[in-house]
Amino acid sequence: MRIGKNVGERRGSDSKKTTRRRQRMVSPVQRLYETCKDVFDNCGPGVVPFAEKIERLKAALDMMAETDVGLRPNMPYFKSTTYDKPPKITYLHLHECDKFSIGIFCLPPSAVIPLHDHPGMTVFSKLLFGEMHIKSYDWVDNLPAEPTPIANPLDKGLEDSTGLRLAKVKMNTEFRAPCKTSILYPADGGNMHCFTARTACAVLDVLGPPYCDPEGRHCQYYYDFPLANLSVPEEQKGDYAWLKEREKPEDLTVVGALYKGPKIVK
């Protein structure tokens, strides 16, 4: 009987419409969370997701804007309240588990996230709005050099030039939203980077896996110094620097705040 077939067709059509309607109702931040769950499901420290999964997460982040996470450039997070010290940075926590974390850094104009690393991590950074300068490095282990690169070590509070390690500049670029997502990897892509806000800006960060001190994934900060005594052509010396570990800068202030954007359903 065609009645049964017609009912089945109608039900199938209704089911497809319901599915499409639910997909439209899912917020961008919820889609981001679901994508991260899949991308990092079989990953761990030092394990990079498959290329097609990286592209899928990058595509999800590329489409996101500040309105998707409930932010506006005129919010208090993006204004400097003091002028005698560097502006404080606000971090909005969206999610963290042992596989990945999602958060947003809110930076007033001239705020700086100093040069730091991401041990064993794959990191996605999406500038949601504003202008920012990003400088990043990867380690170099195969170029001979004498470790005497600093004309005056005392300029940055160093007593000598020991403990220096050679790094190559991966990125030294100005970004203006809207722009593509930046990606760094455990061993390349600019694992050590520094953010400098040219204007008020917000950066949506995904880390897989997140920092974890008990597992040895702590955030290490660095000084960077110009080159000397390195056997590369003079015009290439700007592509390299010496890095030295340092304590967390005393003038760096990062405060947590409650995320008030669309909720993530876990």
Short mmCIF file of N, CA, C and O in Angstrom, two decimals, residues 79-213:
data_model
loop_
_atom_site.label_atom_id
_atom_site.label_comp_id
_atom_site.label_asym_id
_atom_site.label_seq_id
_atom_site.Cartn_x
_atom_site.Cartn_y
_atom_site.Cartn_z
N LYS A 79 40.51 47.59 27.86
CA LYS A 79 40.91 48.95 28.19
C LYS A 79 42.00 48.91 29.25
O LYS A 79 41.93 48.15 30.20
N SER A 80 42.99 49.77 29.09
CA SER A 80 44.06 49.89 30.09
C SER A 80 43.58 50.74 31.24
O SER A 80 42.98 51.80 31.04
N THR A 81 43.84 50.29 32.45
CA THR A 81 43.42 51.05 33.64
C THR A 81 44.60 51.73 34.33
O THR A 81 44.40 52.56 35.21
N THR A 82 45.82 51.37 33.97
CA THR A 82 47.01 52.01 34.53
C THR A 82 47.96 52.37 33.40
O THR A 82 47.94 51.75 32.33
N TYR A 83 48.79 53.36 33.64
CA TYR A 83 49.70 53.83 32.61
C TYR A 83 51.16 53.78 33.05
O TYR A 83 52.05 54.14 32.30
N ASP A 84 51.40 53.31 34.27
CA ASP A 84 52.76 53.23 34.78
C ASP A 84 53.33 51.82 34.71
O ASP A 84 54.45 51.57 35.15
N LYS A 85 52.55 50.86 34.16
CA LYS A 85 53.03 49.50 34.01
C LYS A 85 52.26 48.85 32.86
O LYS A 85 51.22 49.36 32.43
N PRO A 86 52.77 47.72 32.35
CA PRO A 86 52.10 47.07 31.22
C PRO A 86 50.65 46.72 31.54
O PRO A 86 50.32 46.37 32.67
N PRO A 87 49.76 46.83 30.54
CA PRO A 87 48.34 46.51 30.78
C PRO A 87 48.16 45.05 31.18
O PRO A 87 48.90 44.17 30.74
N LYS A 88 47.18 44.82 32.01
CA LYS A 88 46.88 43.44 32.38
C LYS A 88 46.10 42.75 31.27
O LYS A 88 45.36 43.39 30.51
N ILE A 89 46.28 41.45 31.19
CA ILE A 89 45.63 40.63 30.17
C ILE A 89 44.58 39.77 30.88
O ILE A 89 44.82 39.25 31.97
N THR A 90 43.44 39.62 30.26
CA THR A 90 42.36 38.82 30.83
C THR A 90 42.22 37.52 30.05
O THR A 90 42.24 37.52 28.81
N TYR A 91 42.09 36.41 30.79
CA TYR A 91 41.90 35.10 30.16
C TYR A 91 40.51 34.58 30.50
O TYR A 91 40.13 34.49 31.67
N LEU A 92 39.75 34.25 29.45
CA LEU A 92 38.42 33.67 29.61
C LEU A 92 38.51 32.17 29.35
O LEU A 92 38.88 31.74 28.25
N HIS A 93 38.18 31.39 30.35
CA HIS A 93 38.27 29.93 30.26
C HIS A 93 36.96 29.36 29.73
O HIS A 93 35.90 29.57 30.31
N LEU A 94 37.03 28.64 28.61
CA LEU A 94 35.85 28.01 28.03
C LEU A 94 35.77 26.52 28.36
O LEU A 94 34.70 26.01 28.69
N HIS A 95 36.92 25.83 28.25
CA HIS A 95 36.91 24.39 28.51
C HIS A 95 38.34 23.90 28.68
O HIS A 95 39.27 24.40 28.04
N GLU A 96 38.50 22.88 29.54
CA GLU A 96 39.78 22.19 29.65
C GLU A 96 39.55 20.75 30.08
O GLU A 96 38.75 20.49 30.99
N CYS A 97 40.24 19.83 29.42
CA CYS A 97 40.26 18.43 29.81
C CYS A 97 41.69 17.94 29.57
O CYS A 97 42.58 18.74 29.26
N ASP A 98 41.94 16.65 29.73
CA ASP A 98 43.31 16.17 29.56
C ASP A 98 43.74 16.15 28.10
O ASP A 98 44.93 16.02 27.81
N LYS A 99 42.78 16.31 27.16
CA LYS A 99 43.10 16.27 25.73
C LYS A 99 43.31 17.65 25.12
O LYS A 99 44.16 17.82 24.24
N PHE A 100 42.53 18.64 25.55
CA PHE A 100 42.63 19.97 24.93
C PHE A 100 42.03 21.03 25.86
O PHE A 100 41.32 20.72 26.82
N SER A 101 42.34 22.28 25.55
CA SER A 101 41.74 23.40 26.25
C SER A 101 41.33 24.46 25.24
O SER A 101 41.91 24.57 24.15
N ILE A 102 40.31 25.24 25.60
CA ILE A 102 39.83 26.35 24.79
C ILE A 102 39.75 27.57 25.68
O ILE A 102 39.16 27.51 26.78
N GLY A 103 40.35 28.67 25.26
CA GLY A 103 40.30 29.89 26.05
C GLY A 103 40.51 31.11 25.16
O GLY A 103 40.88 31.00 23.99
N ILE A 104 40.26 32.28 25.73
CA ILE A 104 40.40 33.54 24.99
C ILE A 104 41.26 34.49 25.79
O ILE A 104 41.01 34.74 26.97
N PHE A 105 42.29 35.05 25.14
CA PHE A 105 43.11 36.11 25.73
C PHE A 105 42.56 37.44 25.25
O PHE A 105 42.42 37.67 24.05
N CYS A 106 42.27 38.32 26.20
CA CYS A 106 41.76 39.66 25.90
C CYS A 106 42.87 40.66 26.23
O CYS A 106 43.28 40.79 27.39
N LEU A 107 43.36 41.36 25.21
CA LEU A 107 44.51 42.24 25.37
C LEU A 107 44.16 43.69 25.07
O LEU A 107 43.66 44.00 23.98
N PRO A 108 44.41 44.61 26.01
CA PRO A 108 44.30 46.03 25.71
C PRO A 108 45.43 46.45 24.77
O PRO A 108 46.40 45.71 24.57
N PRO A 109 45.36 47.65 24.19
CA PRO A 109 46.44 48.12 23.32
C PRO A 109 47.79 48.11 24.05
O PRO A 109 47.86 48.47 25.23
N SER A 110 48.84 47.66 23.37
CA SER A 110 50.23 47.58 23.83
C SER A 110 50.48 46.45 24.82
O SER A 110 51.61 46.28 25.28
N ALA A 111 49.48 45.66 25.15
CA ALA A 111 49.70 44.51 26.02
C ALA A 111 50.57 43.48 25.32
O ALA A 111 50.50 43.31 24.10
N VAL A 112 51.39 42.77 26.09
CA VAL A 112 52.33 41.80 25.53
C VAL A 112 52.22 40.48 26.28
O VAL A 112 52.25 40.45 27.51
N ILE A 113 52.10 39.39 25.52
CA ILE A 113 52.30 38.06 26.07
C ILE A 113 53.73 37.68 25.70
O ILE A 113 54.02 37.45 24.52
N PRO A 114 54.66 37.64 26.66
CA PRO A 114 56.08 37.49 26.33
C PRO A 114 56.39 36.16 25.66
O PRO A 114 55.58 35.22 25.67
N LEU A 115 57.58 36.08 25.11
CA LEU A 115 58.04 34.89 24.40
C LEU A 115 57.98 33.67 25.34
O LEU A 115 58.57 33.67 26.41
N HIS A 116 57.26 32.64 24.90
CA HIS A 116 57.06 31.44 25.72
C HIS A 116 56.87 30.24 24.81
O HIS A 116 56.65 30.38 23.61
N ASP A 117 56.94 29.04 25.39
CA ASP A 117 56.84 27.82 24.58
C ASP A 117 55.59 27.02 24.88
O ASP A 117 54.79 27.38 25.76
N HIS A 118 55.42 25.91 24.13
CA HIS A 118 54.26 25.04 24.24
C HIS A 118 54.74 23.59 24.12
O HIS A 118 54.63 22.97 23.06
N PRO A 119 55.34 23.04 25.18
CA PRO A 119 55.98 21.73 25.09
C PRO A 119 55.01 20.60 24.74
O PRO A 119 54.01 20.40 25.42
N GLY A 120 55.30 19.89 23.66
CA GLY A 120 54.51 18.75 23.26
C GLY A 120 53.11 19.08 22.77
O GLY A 120 52.26 18.20 22.70
N MET A 121 52.85 20.33 22.41
CA MET A 121 51.49 20.76 22.09
C MET A 121 51.34 21.13 20.61
O MET A 121 52.28 21.58 19.97
N THR A 122 50.11 20.97 20.13
CA THR A 122 49.68 21.56 18.88
C THR A 122 48.72 22.69 19.25
O THR A 122 47.77 22.47 20.00
N VAL A 123 48.99 23.90 18.75
CA VAL A 123 48.27 25.08 19.21
C VAL A 123 47.67 25.83 18.03
O VAL A 123 48.35 26.09 17.03
N PHE A 124 46.39 26.20 18.17
CA PHE A 124 45.67 26.98 17.17
C PHE A 124 45.34 28.34 17.79
O PHE A 124 44.74 28.40 18.87
N SER A 125 45.71 29.42 17.11
CA SER A 125 45.43 30.77 17.62
C SER A 125 44.67 31.56 16.56
O SER A 125 45.17 31.75 15.45
N LYS A 126 43.50 32.02 16.91
CA LYS A 126 42.64 32.77 15.99
C LYS A 126 42.42 34.18 16.53
O LYS A 126 41.86 34.37 17.61
N LEU A 127 42.90 35.19 15.79
CA LEU A 127 42.67 36.59 16.16
C LEU A 127 41.23 36.94 15.81
O LEU A 127 40.85 36.97 14.64
N LEU A 128 40.43 37.20 16.83
CA LEU A 128 39.00 37.46 16.61
C LEU A 128 38.74 38.88 16.15
O LEU A 128 37.86 39.13 15.33
N PHE A 129 39.47 39.83 16.71
CA PHE A 129 39.39 41.22 16.24
C PHE A 129 40.65 41.96 16.66
O PHE A 129 41.38 41.51 17.55
N GLY A 130 40.91 43.10 16.02
CA GLY A 130 42.05 43.92 16.37
C GLY A 130 43.28 43.64 15.52
O GLY A 130 43.23 42.89 14.54
N GLU A 131 44.40 44.27 15.93
CA GLU A 131 45.67 44.12 15.24
C GLU A 131 46.73 43.65 16.24
O GLU A 131 46.79 44.16 17.36
N MET A 132 47.55 42.71 15.79
CA MET A 132 48.54 42.11 16.68
C MET A 132 49.80 41.75 15.91
O MET A 132 49.73 41.35 14.74
N HIS A 133 50.93 41.91 16.57
CA HIS A 133 52.20 41.43 16.01
C HIS A 133 52.56 40.11 16.68
O HIS A 133 52.50 39.98 17.90
N ILE A 134 52.91 39.13 15.86
CA ILE A 134 53.33 37.83 16.36
C ILE A 134 54.75 37.54 15.87
O ILE A 134 55.03 37.64 14.68
N LYS A 135 55.62 37.20 16.82
CA LYS A 135 56.96 36.74 16.48
C LYS A 135 57.14 35.36 17.08
O LYS A 135 56.85 35.15 18.27
N SER A 136 57.61 34.42 16.25
CA SER A 136 57.75 33.06 16.74
C SER A 136 59.06 32.45 16.27
O SER A 136 59.65 32.88 15.26
N TYR A 137 59.51 31.43 17.01
CA TYR A 137 60.78 30.76 16.75
C TYR A 137 60.61 29.24 16.81
O TYR A 137 59.74 28.72 17.51
N ASP A 138 61.49 28.56 16.10
CA ASP A 138 61.71 27.12 16.26
C ASP A 138 63.17 26.91 16.61
O ASP A 138 64.05 27.68 16.19
N TRP A 139 63.46 25.84 17.35
CA TRP A 139 64.84 25.52 17.70
C TRP A 139 65.65 25.10 16.48
O TRP A 139 65.11 24.48 15.56
N VAL A 140 66.94 25.44 16.50
CA VAL A 140 67.90 25.01 15.48
C VAL A 140 68.98 24.20 16.17
O VAL A 140 69.57 24.65 17.15
N ASP A 141 69.24 23.01 15.65
CA ASP A 141 70.21 22.13 16.29
C ASP A 141 71.38 21.73 15.38
O ASP A 141 72.26 20.98 15.80
N ASN A 142 71.40 22.24 14.16
CA ASN A 142 72.39 21.74 13.21
C ASN A 142 73.29 22.81 12.61
O ASN A 142 73.88 22.62 11.57
N LEU A 143 73.39 24.00 13.29
CA LEU A 143 74.29 25.03 12.80
C LEU A 143 75.37 25.29 13.84
O LEU A 143 75.07 25.50 15.02
N PRO A 144 76.66 25.27 13.44
CA PRO A 144 77.73 25.53 14.41
C PRO A 144 77.80 27.00 14.77
O PRO A 144 77.60 27.87 13.94
N ALA A 145 78.07 27.27 16.03
CA ALA A 145 78.22 28.65 16.47
C ALA A 145 78.89 28.69 17.83
O ALA A 145 78.75 27.76 18.61
N GLU A 146 79.60 29.77 18.08
CA GLU A 146 80.16 29.99 19.39
C GLU A 146 79.16 30.78 20.22
O GLU A 146 78.61 31.76 19.76
N PRO A 147 78.89 30.36 21.45
CA PRO A 147 77.85 31.03 22.24
C PRO A 147 78.30 32.35 22.84
O PRO A 147 78.42 32.50 24.05
N THR A 148 78.62 33.34 22.00
CA THR A 148 79.01 34.66 22.48
C THR A 148 78.25 35.73 21.71
O THR A 148 78.85 36.59 21.08
N PRO A 149 76.91 35.70 21.76
CA PRO A 149 76.15 36.57 20.88
C PRO A 149 75.76 37.92 21.46
O PRO A 149 75.16 38.73 20.78
N ILE A 150 76.07 38.19 22.74
CA ILE A 150 75.52 39.37 23.37
C ILE A 150 76.60 40.43 23.55
O ILE A 150 77.62 40.18 24.17
N ALA A 151 76.35 41.61 22.99
CA ALA A 151 77.32 42.68 23.13
C ALA A 151 77.44 43.13 24.58
O ALA A 151 78.52 43.37 25.09
N ASN A 152 76.30 43.24 25.26
CA ASN A 152 76.30 43.63 26.66
C ASN A 152 75.23 42.83 27.40
O ASN A 152 74.07 43.23 27.44
N PRO A 153 75.59 41.69 27.99
CA PRO A 153 74.60 40.84 28.64
C PRO A 153 73.84 41.54 29.75
O PRO A 153 72.72 41.18 30.06
N LEU A 154 74.47 42.55 30.37
CA LEU A 154 73.82 43.21 31.49
C LEU A 154 72.62 44.04 31.05
O LEU A 154 71.80 44.44 31.89
N ASP A 155 72.50 44.31 29.73
CA ASP A 155 71.37 45.10 29.24
C ASP A 155 70.03 44.46 29.60
O ASP A 155 69.04 45.15 29.78
N LYS A 156 69.99 43.13 29.68
CA LYS A 156 68.74 42.45 30.01
C LYS A 156 68.86 41.65 31.31
O LYS A 156 68.19 40.66 31.52
N GLY A 157 69.77 42.08 32.16
CA GLY A 157 69.86 41.47 33.48
C GLY A 157 70.62 40.17 33.51
O GLY A 157 70.55 39.45 34.50
N LEU A 158 71.37 39.83 32.44
CA LEU A 158 72.14 38.60 32.43
C LEU A 158 73.57 38.86 32.85
O LEU A 158 74.16 39.88 32.51
N GLU A 159 74.14 37.92 33.58
CA GLU A 159 75.52 38.05 34.01
C GLU A 159 76.49 37.39 33.05
O GLU A 159 77.68 37.67 33.08
N ASP A 160 76.00 36.47 32.21
CA ASP A 160 76.86 35.82 31.21
C ASP A 160 76.00 35.32 30.08
O ASP A 160 74.79 35.53 30.06
N SER A 161 76.66 34.67 29.12
CA SER A 161 75.94 34.20 27.93
C SER A 161 75.81 32.69 27.91
O SER A 161 75.62 32.09 26.86
N THR A 162 75.89 32.04 29.07
CA THR A 162 75.72 30.59 29.11
C THR A 162 74.23 30.24 29.04
O THR A 162 73.37 31.05 29.35
N GLY A 163 73.96 29.01 28.66
CA GLY A 163 72.58 28.54 28.59
C GLY A 163 71.80 29.02 27.40
O GLY A 163 70.58 28.89 27.36
N LEU A 164 72.49 29.57 26.42
CA LEU A 164 71.81 30.06 25.22
C LEU A 164 71.61 28.94 24.22
O LEU A 164 72.42 28.02 24.12
N ARG A 165 70.53 29.03 23.46
CA ARG A 165 70.23 28.03 22.44
C ARG A 165 69.76 28.73 21.17
O ARG A 165 68.99 29.69 21.23
N LEU A 166 70.23 28.23 20.05
CA LEU A 166 69.95 28.88 18.77
C LEU A 166 68.53 28.58 18.30
O LEU A 166 68.05 27.45 18.40
N ALA A 167 67.85 29.62 17.80
CA ALA A 167 66.50 29.46 17.26
C ALA A 167 66.37 30.23 15.96
O ALA A 167 67.06 31.23 15.74
N LYS A 168 65.50 29.76 15.10
CA LYS A 168 65.24 30.40 13.81
C LYS A 168 63.86 31.05 13.85
O LYS A 168 62.89 30.48 14.35
N VAL A 169 63.80 32.28 13.31
CA VAL A 169 62.53 32.98 13.25
C VAL A 169 61.59 32.27 12.28
O VAL A 169 61.94 32.03 11.13
N LYS A 170 60.42 31.92 12.76
CA LYS A 170 59.41 31.30 11.92
C LYS A 170 58.43 32.33 11.39
O LYS A 170 57.99 32.28 10.24
N MET A 171 58.07 33.27 12.25
CA MET A 171 57.11 34.31 11.88
C MET A 171 57.48 35.61 12.56
O MET A 171 57.90 35.62 13.71
N ASN A 172 57.33 36.70 11.83
CA ASN A 172 57.55 38.03 12.39
C ASN A 172 56.62 38.97 11.63
O ASN A 172 57.04 39.72 10.77
N THR A 173 55.33 38.91 11.99
CA THR A 173 54.28 39.41 11.11
C THR A 173 53.22 40.17 11.88
O THR A 173 52.90 39.85 13.01
N GLU A 174 52.66 41.18 11.20
CA GLU A 174 51.50 41.89 11.72
C GLU A 174 50.23 41.20 11.22
O GLU A 174 50.12 40.85 10.04
N PHE A 175 49.27 41.00 12.13
CA PHE A 175 47.99 40.41 11.78
C PHE A 175 46.88 41.40 12.07
O PHE A 175 46.90 42.09 13.07
N ARG A 176 45.91 41.43 11.18
CA ARG A 176 44.73 42.27 11.37
C ARG A 176 43.49 41.42 11.08
O ARG A 176 43.38 40.82 10.02
N ALA A 177 42.58 41.37 12.04
CA ALA A 177 41.35 40.58 11.84
C ALA A 177 40.45 41.28 10.80
O ALA A 177 40.43 42.52 10.73
N PRO A 178 39.74 40.48 9.99
CA PRO A 178 39.69 39.02 9.97
C PRO A 178 40.90 38.41 9.27
O PRO A 178 41.36 38.94 8.25
N CYS A 179 41.42 37.34 9.82
CA CYS A 179 42.58 36.68 9.23
C CYS A 179 42.52 35.19 9.55
O CYS A 179 41.71 34.75 10.36
N LYS A 180 43.39 34.43 8.90
CA LYS A 180 43.40 32.98 9.08
C LYS A 180 43.99 32.60 10.44
O LYS A 180 44.71 33.37 11.07
N THR A 181 43.70 31.40 10.85
CA THR A 181 44.20 30.86 12.12
C THR A 181 45.67 30.49 11.99
O THR A 181 46.09 29.92 10.98
N SER A 182 46.45 30.81 13.02
CA SER A 182 47.86 30.40 13.08
C SER A 182 47.96 29.07 13.81
O SER A 182 47.24 28.84 14.80
N ILE A 183 48.85 28.19 13.34
CA ILE A 183 49.02 26.88 13.95
C ILE A 183 50.48 26.65 14.25
O ILE A 183 51.36 26.94 13.41
N LEU A 184 50.79 26.15 15.42
CA LEU A 184 52.14 25.74 15.74
C LEU A 184 52.12 24.30 16.26
O LEU A 184 51.11 23.82 16.76
N TYR A 185 53.26 23.63 16.11
CA TYR A 185 53.37 22.21 16.39
C TYR A 185 54.43 21.97 17.46
O TYR A 185 55.21 22.86 17.79
N PRO A 186 54.51 20.75 18.00
CA PRO A 186 55.48 20.48 19.07
C PRO A 186 56.92 20.78 18.68
O PRO A 186 57.71 21.23 19.52
N ALA A 187 57.30 20.54 17.42
CA ALA A 187 58.70 20.71 17.02
C ALA A 187 58.90 21.73 15.92
O ALA A 187 60.03 21.99 15.52
N ASP A 188 57.82 22.32 15.39
CA ASP A 188 57.98 23.32 14.33
C ASP A 188 56.74 24.19 14.26
O ASP A 188 55.82 24.05 15.05
N GLY A 189 56.76 25.11 13.31
CA GLY A 189 55.62 26.01 13.17
C GLY A 189 55.70 27.24 14.04
O GLY A 189 54.80 28.08 14.03
N GLY A 190 56.79 27.39 14.83
CA GLY A 190 56.92 28.53 15.72
C GLY A 190 56.47 28.21 17.13
O GLY A 190 55.63 28.91 17.70
N ASN A 191 57.03 27.14 17.74
CA ASN A 191 56.57 26.69 19.06
C ASN A 191 56.78 27.71 20.16
O ASN A 191 56.07 27.73 21.14
N MET A 192 57.78 28.58 20.01
CA MET A 192 57.95 29.69 20.95
C MET A 192 57.44 30.96 20.27
O MET A 192 57.89 31.31 19.19
N HIS A 193 56.48 31.64 20.91
CA HIS A 193 55.98 32.85 20.28
C HIS A 193 55.69 33.94 21.30
O HIS A 193 55.58 33.70 22.50
N CYS A 194 55.58 35.15 20.75
CA CYS A 194 55.31 36.36 21.54
C CYS A 194 54.20 37.14 20.84
O CYS A 194 54.24 37.32 19.62
N PHE A 195 53.21 37.60 21.62
CA PHE A 195 52.10 38.40 21.08
C PHE A 195 52.25 39.84 21.58
O PHE A 195 52.43 40.07 22.78
N THR A 196 52.10 40.81 20.68
CA THR A 196 52.08 42.22 21.05
C THR A 196 50.84 42.86 20.44
O THR A 196 50.69 42.88 19.21
N ALA A 197 49.97 43.39 21.28
CA ALA A 197 48.73 43.99 20.80
C ALA A 197 49.00 45.39 20.26
O ALA A 197 49.47 46.26 20.99
N ARG A 198 48.71 45.61 18.99
CA ARG A 198 48.82 46.95 18.40
C ARG A 198 47.57 47.77 18.73
O ARG A 198 47.64 48.99 18.87
N THR A 199 46.44 47.10 18.79
CA THR A 199 45.19 47.70 19.23
C THR A 199 44.58 46.73 20.24
O THR A 199 45.13 45.67 20.50
N ALA A 200 43.44 47.09 20.78
CA ALA A 200 42.71 46.11 21.59
C ALA A 200 42.40 44.90 20.72
O ALA A 200 42.00 45.05 19.56
N CYS A 201 42.59 43.72 21.25
CA CYS A 201 42.35 42.52 20.45
C CYS A 201 42.04 41.33 21.33
O CYS A 201 42.30 41.33 22.54
N ALA A 202 41.46 40.31 20.69
CA ALA A 202 41.11 39.06 21.38
C ALA A 202 41.64 37.89 20.57
O ALA A 202 41.49 37.86 19.35
N VAL A 203 42.24 36.92 21.27
CA VAL A 203 42.81 35.74 20.61
C VAL A 203 42.16 34.49 21.20
O VAL A 203 42.22 34.26 22.41
N LEU A 204 41.53 33.72 20.33
CA LEU A 204 40.93 32.45 20.73
C LEU A 204 41.98 31.37 20.57
O LEU A 204 42.51 31.17 19.48
N ASP A 205 42.30 30.69 21.66
CA ASP A 205 43.39 29.70 21.68
C ASP A 205 42.84 28.30 21.93
O ASP A 205 42.04 28.09 22.85
N VAL A 206 43.31 27.34 21.15
CA VAL A 206 43.05 25.93 21.39
C VAL A 206 44.39 25.23 21.56
O VAL A 206 45.25 25.32 20.67
N LEU A 207 44.59 24.54 22.68
CA LEU A 207 45.83 23.82 22.96
C LEU A 207 45.54 22.33 23.09
O LEU A 207 44.63 21.94 23.82
N GLY A 208 46.31 21.53 22.40
CA GLY A 208 46.15 20.09 22.52
C GLY A 208 47.50 19.39 22.66
O GLY A 208 48.27 19.38 21.72
N PRO A 209 47.80 18.81 23.82
CA PRO A 209 47.06 18.90 25.08
C PRO A 209 47.34 20.23 25.78
O PRO A 209 48.23 20.98 25.35
N PRO A 210 46.64 20.54 26.87
CA PRO A 210 46.90 21.80 27.59
C PRO A 210 48.17 21.71 28.44
O PRO A 210 48.76 20.65 28.59
N TYR A 211 48.58 22.85 28.99
CA TYR A 211 49.68 22.85 29.95
C TYR A 211 49.32 21.97 31.14
O TYR A 211 48.17 21.90 31.56
N CYS A 212 50.34 21.32 31.69
CA CYS A 212 50.13 20.47 32.88
C CYS A 212 51.47 20.34 33.60
O CYS A 212 52.35 19.59 33.15
N ASP A 213 51.65 21.05 34.68
CA ASP A 213 52.92 21.02 35.41
C ASP A 213 53.31 19.62 35.88
O ASP A 213 54.47 19.22 35.73
#
